Coordinates of C-alpha atoms in Angstrom, one line a residue:
M1 CA 66.4 -41.4 88.0
G2 CA 65.2 -43.7 90.7
K3 CA 64.0 -47.3 90.3
Q4 CA 62.0 -49.7 92.5
K5 CA 64.3 -52.0 94.4
G6 CA 63.7 -55.7 93.5
I7 CA 62.1 -55.1 90.1
G8 CA 64.9 -52.7 89.2
E9 CA 67.5 -55.3 90.3
D10 CA 65.9 -58.0 88.3
A11 CA 65.8 -55.7 85.3
E12 CA 69.5 -54.8 85.7
V13 CA 70.5 -58.5 85.6
V14 CA 68.4 -59.1 82.4
F15 CA 69.8 -55.9 80.8
E16 CA 73.4 -56.6 81.6
E17 CA 73.1 -60.1 80.2
A18 CA 71.7 -58.9 76.9
W19 CA 74.0 -55.9 76.7
S20 CA 77.2 -57.9 77.5
K21 CA 76.3 -60.4 74.8
L22 CA 75.9 -57.7 72.2
V23 CA 79.2 -56.0 73.2
S24 CA 81.0 -59.3 73.1
D25 CA 79.6 -60.1 69.6
L26 CA 79.9 -56.7 68.0
G27 CA 82.1 -54.4 70.2
E28 CA 81.1 -51.3 72.2
E29 CA 81.9 -49.0 69.4
K30 CA 79.1 -50.6 67.3
M31 CA 76.3 -50.0 69.8
H32 CA 74.6 -47.4 67.5
F33 CA 71.0 -47.5 68.6
P34 CA 68.4 -45.2 66.9
K35 CA 68.6 -41.6 67.9
E36 CA 64.8 -41.6 68.6
I37 CA 62.8 -44.5 69.8
M38 CA 59.0 -44.4 70.2
W39 CA 58.0 -47.1 72.6
L40 CA 54.4 -47.8 71.6
G41 CA 51.7 -49.6 73.6
G42 CA 48.0 -49.8 73.2
A43 CA 44.9 -51.4 74.6
P44 CA 43.6 -54.4 72.7
G45 CA 41.5 -53.0 69.8
A46 CA 43.0 -49.4 70.1
G47 CA 44.0 -49.5 66.4
K48 CA 47.7 -49.7 66.6
G49 CA 47.9 -51.0 63.0
T50 CA 46.1 -47.9 61.6
N51 CA 47.3 -45.2 64.0
T52 CA 51.0 -46.2 63.9
G53 CA 51.1 -44.7 60.4
F54 CA 49.9 -41.4 61.7
I55 CA 52.5 -41.4 64.4
M56 CA 55.3 -42.2 62.0
R57 CA 54.3 -39.4 59.6
E58 CA 54.3 -36.9 62.4
R59 CA 57.7 -37.9 63.7
G60 CA 59.3 -38.4 60.3
Y61 CA 60.0 -42.1 60.7
T62 CA 60.5 -43.8 57.3
E63 CA 61.2 -47.4 58.3
A64 CA 58.4 -49.9 59.2
P65 CA 57.9 -50.3 63.0
I66 CA 59.6 -53.1 64.9
V67 CA 56.6 -55.2 66.0
V68 CA 57.9 -57.2 68.9
S69 CA 55.3 -60.0 68.5
S70 CA 56.6 -60.6 65.0
L71 CA 60.1 -60.9 66.3
L72 CA 59.0 -63.8 68.6
N73 CA 57.3 -66.2 66.2
S74 CA 58.3 -69.6 67.5
P75 CA 55.4 -72.0 68.2
E76 CA 56.0 -71.7 72.0
M77 CA 55.8 -67.9 71.9
L78 CA 52.7 -68.0 69.6
A79 CA 50.9 -70.4 72.1
I80 CA 51.6 -68.0 75.0
K81 CA 50.3 -65.0 73.1
A82 CA 47.2 -66.9 71.9
S83 CA 46.2 -67.6 75.5
G84 CA 46.6 -63.9 76.4
G85 CA 49.9 -64.4 78.3
L86 CA 53.2 -62.6 78.0
V87 CA 56.6 -64.0 76.7
G88 CA 59.7 -64.0 78.8
D89 CA 61.7 -60.8 79.3
K90 CA 65.1 -62.4 78.5
E91 CA 64.0 -63.6 75.1
V92 CA 62.2 -60.4 74.2
I93 CA 65.0 -58.1 75.2
S94 CA 67.8 -60.0 73.5
V95 CA 66.1 -60.2 70.1
L96 CA 64.8 -56.6 70.3
F97 CA 68.2 -55.1 71.1
R98 CA 69.8 -56.8 68.2
E99 CA 67.1 -55.6 65.8
L100 CA 67.4 -52.0 67.0
L101 CA 71.1 -52.0 65.9
D102 CA 70.1 -52.4 62.3
P103 CA 71.4 -49.2 60.6
K104 CA 68.1 -48.6 58.8
Y105 CA 66.5 -47.4 62.1
Q106 CA 69.2 -44.8 62.9
S107 CA 67.0 -41.7 62.4
G108 CA 64.1 -43.1 64.5
V109 CA 61.7 -46.0 64.8
V110 CA 58.5 -47.2 66.5
V111 CA 58.8 -50.2 68.8
D112 CA 55.3 -51.7 68.9
G113 CA 54.5 -53.8 71.9
F114 CA 57.3 -53.1 74.3
P115 CA 57.6 -52.7 77.2
R116 CA 54.8 -54.9 78.5
T117 CA 56.1 -55.6 82.1
K118 CA 57.6 -53.5 84.8
V119 CA 60.9 -55.3 84.4
Q120 CA 60.9 -54.5 80.7
A121 CA 60.2 -50.8 81.5
H122 CA 63.2 -50.7 83.8
V123 CA 65.3 -52.2 81.0
V124 CA 64.2 -49.4 78.7
H125 CA 65.3 -47.0 81.5
D126 CA 68.6 -48.8 81.8
L127 CA 69.1 -48.7 78.0
C128 CA 68.7 -44.9 77.9
S129 CA 71.2 -44.6 80.8
R130 CA 73.7 -46.7 79.0
L131 CA 73.3 -44.8 75.8
M132 CA 73.8 -41.5 77.6
H133 CA 77.0 -43.0 79.2
L134 CA 78.3 -43.9 75.7
R135 CA 77.3 -40.4 74.5
N136 CA 79.4 -38.8 77.2
K137 CA 82.3 -41.2 76.7
Y138 CA 82.6 -40.6 73.0
K139 CA 81.5 -37.0 72.7
T140 CA 85.1 -35.8 72.1
S141 CA 86.1 -38.6 69.8
G142 CA 85.5 -37.0 66.4
D143 CA 83.4 -39.1 64.1
A144 CA 82.5 -41.5 66.9
S145 CA 80.7 -38.7 68.7
K146 CA 78.3 -38.4 65.8
A147 CA 77.4 -42.0 66.0
F148 CA 76.5 -41.8 69.7
A149 CA 73.8 -39.1 69.6
R150 CA 71.8 -38.1 72.6
P151 CA 69.0 -40.7 72.8
I152 CA 65.4 -39.5 72.6
F153 CA 62.9 -41.9 74.1
R154 CA 59.2 -41.2 73.7
I155 CA 56.4 -43.2 75.3
C156 CA 53.1 -43.5 73.5
V157 CA 49.9 -45.1 74.7
L158 CA 46.8 -45.7 72.5
Y159 CA 43.9 -46.0 75.0
V160 CA 40.3 -47.2 74.8
D161 CA 38.2 -48.2 77.7
E162 CA 37.3 -51.8 78.6
D163 CA 33.9 -52.0 77.0
E164 CA 35.1 -50.5 73.7
S165 CA 38.2 -52.8 73.7
I166 CA 36.0 -55.9 74.1
R167 CA 33.6 -54.7 71.4
R168 CA 36.4 -54.1 69.0
Q169 CA 38.2 -57.4 69.7
L170 CA 35.0 -59.4 69.1
G171 CA 34.2 -57.3 66.0
R172 CA 37.7 -58.0 64.6
G173 CA 37.2 -61.7 65.1
E174 CA 33.9 -61.6 63.3
K175 CA 35.4 -59.8 60.3
A176 CA 38.4 -62.1 60.2
Q177 CA 36.2 -65.2 60.2
L178 CA 34.1 -63.8 57.3
H179 CA 37.2 -62.9 55.4
N180 CA 38.7 -66.3 55.8
E181 CA 35.5 -68.0 54.7
K182 CA 35.6 -65.9 51.5
V183 CA 39.2 -66.7 50.9
K184 CA 38.5 -70.4 51.3
A185 CA 35.5 -70.2 48.9
T186 CA 37.3 -68.2 46.2
G187 CA 40.9 -69.3 46.6
K188 CA 41.9 -65.6 46.5
G189 CA 43.6 -63.6 49.2
E190 CA 45.4 -64.7 52.4
L191 CA 43.9 -66.1 55.6
E192 CA 43.9 -63.9 58.7
E193 CA 45.0 -65.1 62.1
L194 CA 42.0 -66.1 64.3
R195 CA 42.8 -65.4 67.9
P196 CA 40.8 -67.1 70.7
T197 CA 40.6 -63.7 72.5
D198 CA 38.7 -62.3 69.5
F199 CA 35.8 -64.8 69.9
D200 CA 35.5 -65.3 73.7
P201 CA 34.3 -62.2 75.7
S202 CA 35.9 -63.6 78.9
L203 CA 39.3 -64.0 77.1
A204 CA 39.0 -60.6 75.5
R205 CA 38.3 -59.1 79.0
K206 CA 41.3 -61.0 80.4
R207 CA 43.5 -59.6 77.6
Y208 CA 42.4 -56.0 78.4
Q209 CA 43.0 -56.5 82.1
A210 CA 46.5 -57.8 81.4
F211 CA 47.1 -54.5 79.4
Q212 CA 45.7 -52.5 82.4
D213 CA 47.6 -54.3 85.1
S214 CA 51.0 -54.8 83.3
T215 CA 51.5 -52.9 80.1
L216 CA 49.9 -49.6 81.1
D217 CA 51.6 -49.7 84.4
A218 CA 55.0 -50.2 82.8
L219 CA 54.4 -47.4 80.3
E220 CA 53.2 -44.9 82.9
F221 CA 56.3 -45.7 84.9
L222 CA 58.5 -44.6 82.0
G223 CA 56.3 -41.5 81.6
E224 CA 58.0 -40.2 84.7
F225 CA 61.3 -40.0 82.9
F226 CA 60.6 -39.6 79.2
I227 CA 58.2 -37.7 76.8
Y228 CA 54.8 -39.3 77.5
N229 CA 52.0 -39.2 74.9
L230 CA 48.6 -40.6 75.9
I231 CA 46.2 -40.7 72.9
I232 CA 42.6 -41.5 73.5
A233 CA 41.7 -43.8 70.6
Q234 CA 38.0 -44.1 71.4
G235 CA 36.7 -41.8 68.6
S236 CA 36.7 -41.8 64.8
F237 CA 39.8 -42.2 62.7
A238 CA 39.8 -38.4 62.0
E239 CA 39.5 -37.6 65.7
V240 CA 42.3 -40.0 66.7
E241 CA 44.5 -38.6 63.9
S242 CA 44.0 -35.1 65.2
S243 CA 44.9 -36.2 68.7
I244 CA 48.1 -37.8 67.4
V245 CA 49.1 -34.6 65.5
R246 CA 48.7 -32.6 68.7
E247 CA 50.6 -35.1 70.9
M248 CA 53.5 -35.5 68.4
E249 CA 54.3 -31.8 68.1
Y250 CA 58.0 -31.0 68.2
Q251 CA 59.1 -30.3 71.8
S252 CA 62.5 -28.6 71.6
S253 CA 63.0 -28.4 75.4
Q254 CA 62.9 -32.2 75.6
E255 CA 64.4 -33.2 72.2
L256 CA 67.4 -30.9 71.8
N257 CA 70.6 -31.2 73.8
P258 CA 70.4 -29.0 76.9
E259 CA 73.4 -26.9 75.7
T260 CA 71.7 -26.3 72.3
H261 CA 68.3 -25.4 73.9
D262 CA 70.0 -22.9 76.3
M263 CA 71.6 -21.1 73.4
I264 CA 68.4 -20.6 71.4
H265 CA 65.4 -20.8 73.7
H266 CA 65.4 -17.0 74.4
L267 CA 64.4 -16.3 70.8
P268 CA 60.6 -15.9 70.4
R269 CA 58.8 -18.7 68.5
A270 CA 56.8 -17.9 65.4
D271 CA 53.5 -18.2 67.2
E272 CA 54.7 -15.8 69.9
I273 CA 55.5 -13.2 67.3
S274 CA 52.3 -13.8 65.3
I275 CA 50.0 -13.5 68.3
H276 CA 50.5 -9.7 68.6
A277 CA 51.2 -9.0 64.9
R278 CA 47.8 -7.4 64.2
Q279 CA 48.0 -5.1 67.3
N280 CA 51.5 -4.0 66.4
L281 CA 50.4 -3.3 62.9
V282 CA 47.6 -1.0 64.1
K283 CA 50.0 0.8 66.4
R284 CA 52.5 1.5 63.6
L285 CA 49.8 2.7 61.2
D286 CA 48.4 5.1 63.8
S287 CA 51.9 6.4 64.6
Y288 CA 52.6 7.1 60.9
A289 CA 49.4 9.2 60.8
M290 CA 50.6 11.1 63.9
E291 CA 54.3 11.4 63.4
S292 CA 55.1 10.8 59.7
K293 CA 52.0 12.1 58.0
D294 CA 53.8 13.4 54.9
D295 CA 55.5 10.1 54.4
L296 CA 52.2 8.2 54.8
M297 CA 50.4 10.5 52.3
D298 CA 53.1 10.1 49.7
V299 CA 53.1 6.3 50.1
V300 CA 49.3 6.2 49.8
N301 CA 49.5 8.3 46.6
E302 CA 52.1 5.9 45.2
L303 CA 49.8 3.0 46.0
E304 CA 46.9 4.7 44.3
T305 CA 48.7 5.7 41.1
E306 CA 51.4 3.0 40.6
I307 CA 51.2 0.0 42.9
Y308 CA 47.5 -0.8 42.6
R309 CA 47.8 -0.4 38.8
R310 CA 50.4 -3.3 38.9
I311 CA 48.2 -5.3 41.2
E312 CA 45.1 -5.0 38.9
A313 CA 47.2 -5.9 35.9
N314 CA 48.3 -9.1 37.6
V315 CA 45.2 -9.9 39.5
I316 CA 44.7 -13.4 38.0
A317 CA 48.4 -14.3 38.7
G318 CA 48.0 -13.5 42.4
K319 CA 51.4 -11.7 42.6
C320 CA 53.4 -8.8 41.3
S321 CA 56.5 -6.8 42.2
Y322 CA 57.1 -3.1 42.5
P323 CA 60.6 -1.5 42.2
V324 CA 60.9 1.2 44.9
P325 CA 61.7 4.7 43.4
A326 CA 65.4 5.5 43.8
A327 CA 64.6 9.1 44.9
G328 CA 62.5 10.0 48.0
W329 CA 62.0 6.5 49.4
D330 CA 63.9 5.5 52.5
A331 CA 63.5 2.5 54.8
T332 CA 60.6 4.3 56.6
R333 CA 58.5 4.7 53.5
V334 CA 59.2 1.1 52.4
Q335 CA 58.0 -0.1 55.8
I336 CA 54.9 2.1 55.6
A337 CA 54.1 0.6 52.2
L338 CA 54.5 -2.9 53.6
D339 CA 52.2 -2.1 56.6
V340 CA 49.5 -0.5 54.5
L341 CA 49.5 -3.4 52.0
S342 CA 49.3 -5.9 54.9
D343 CA 46.4 -3.9 56.4
R344 CA 44.6 -4.2 53.0
G345 CA 45.0 -8.0 53.0
F346 CA 48.0 -8.4 50.8
R347 CA 51.2 -10.4 51.7
A348 CA 54.0 -8.0 51.2
S349 CA 57.8 -8.2 51.7
S350 CA 60.8 -6.2 50.6
H351 CA 63.9 -7.5 48.9
E352 CA 67.2 -5.8 48.2
S353 CA 69.6 -6.6 45.4
S354 CA 72.9 -5.2 44.4
S355 CA 72.5 -2.1 42.2
N356 CA 73.6 -2.4 38.5
S357 CA 74.5 1.2 38.4
D358 CA 77.9 2.6 39.0
S359 CA 76.8 4.3 42.3
D360 CA 77.0 2.5 45.6
G361 CA 73.8 1.3 47.2
S362 CA 71.1 -1.3 46.5
D363 CA 67.8 -1.6 44.7
T364 CA 64.7 -2.4 46.7
T365 CA 61.7 -4.3 45.3
I366 CA 58.4 -4.8 47.1
A367 CA 56.9 -8.3 46.4
I368 CA 53.1 -8.5 46.7
E369 CA 51.0 -11.6 46.8
W370 CA 47.3 -12.3 47.3
D371 CA 44.8 -15.1 46.8
P372 CA 44.0 -15.1 43.0
P373 CA 40.4 -15.5 41.8
R374 CA 39.4 -19.1 40.8
I375 CA 39.0 -19.5 37.1
R376 CA 36.5 -22.1 36.1
K377 CA 38.0 -24.8 33.9
R378 CA 36.2 -26.1 30.9

């Protein structure tokens, strides 16, 4: 993976300084970073607070996000952020790396607000490379190999255009001001932060331009190397949630180890099997009528006289079972029965269990399900 000369060299210096300090304090064998990290950035007003919950749900993260701005809460850092500026890379990276080593994040975590500069983006790149190095170094070391899993980095951008961003920033400021007035009047609740960028259109525009020029550029750079999810957050909550669901779908080719993927990728996915299921069902039923007419007629007779009687007796339950006759029914007839029931709109499957009789063999039961009628409750 290539890096831009100059910026990449600066990033390497910053990364090595932070990494060396961690290794010196804790030891290399303790560098257990999360298996999956979602590096999340968003335009001002893109709704990160709301939409992060959707992202966490779709990726199965259980711990609260690491919000980089909350890690850097000194007065000096707060003053820089309030003016729409960016904090120093060295301070951000040092505190972030140490936080990521908390064992509670091992299964995966969202990092909200990083990277914001090209140097920080290169540091993310360097971190992945170093973690892959540790993975290869310890992969034959027993229990240690499990602690150094293959890192999965995902890049996620929540995007709104400039006009929408400014509108949302100013709207947020107005709401926060009204909220704080109510808190002061009633003495109930907590005051919300009032940011200068939420009241001055020129500062709000400056903040958006900083996102466009620095943060978005950094995230797009990482998108060349890692899974990149661009989510247009311009619409309603429901529309944005739907976009997140689509973007966060499992991608085995990028998330599994290459060796694992190569072993299983030739097997068809469920959607690939399902897409032709109806056509294949029709072909089988027509072939029964042409090539196994007697079997088909006997199965239809059994359906009419026995199986449908059980279905009607259990119609409210939405399911029943039918023990296949021991005589005269082979695997072909069982399959015919399953196909006919499927054609008629039932969900049917066959199950075998060990026979209780002294003879060798197995008992086959056809399980049948359907959507039961809705019974009005009093």
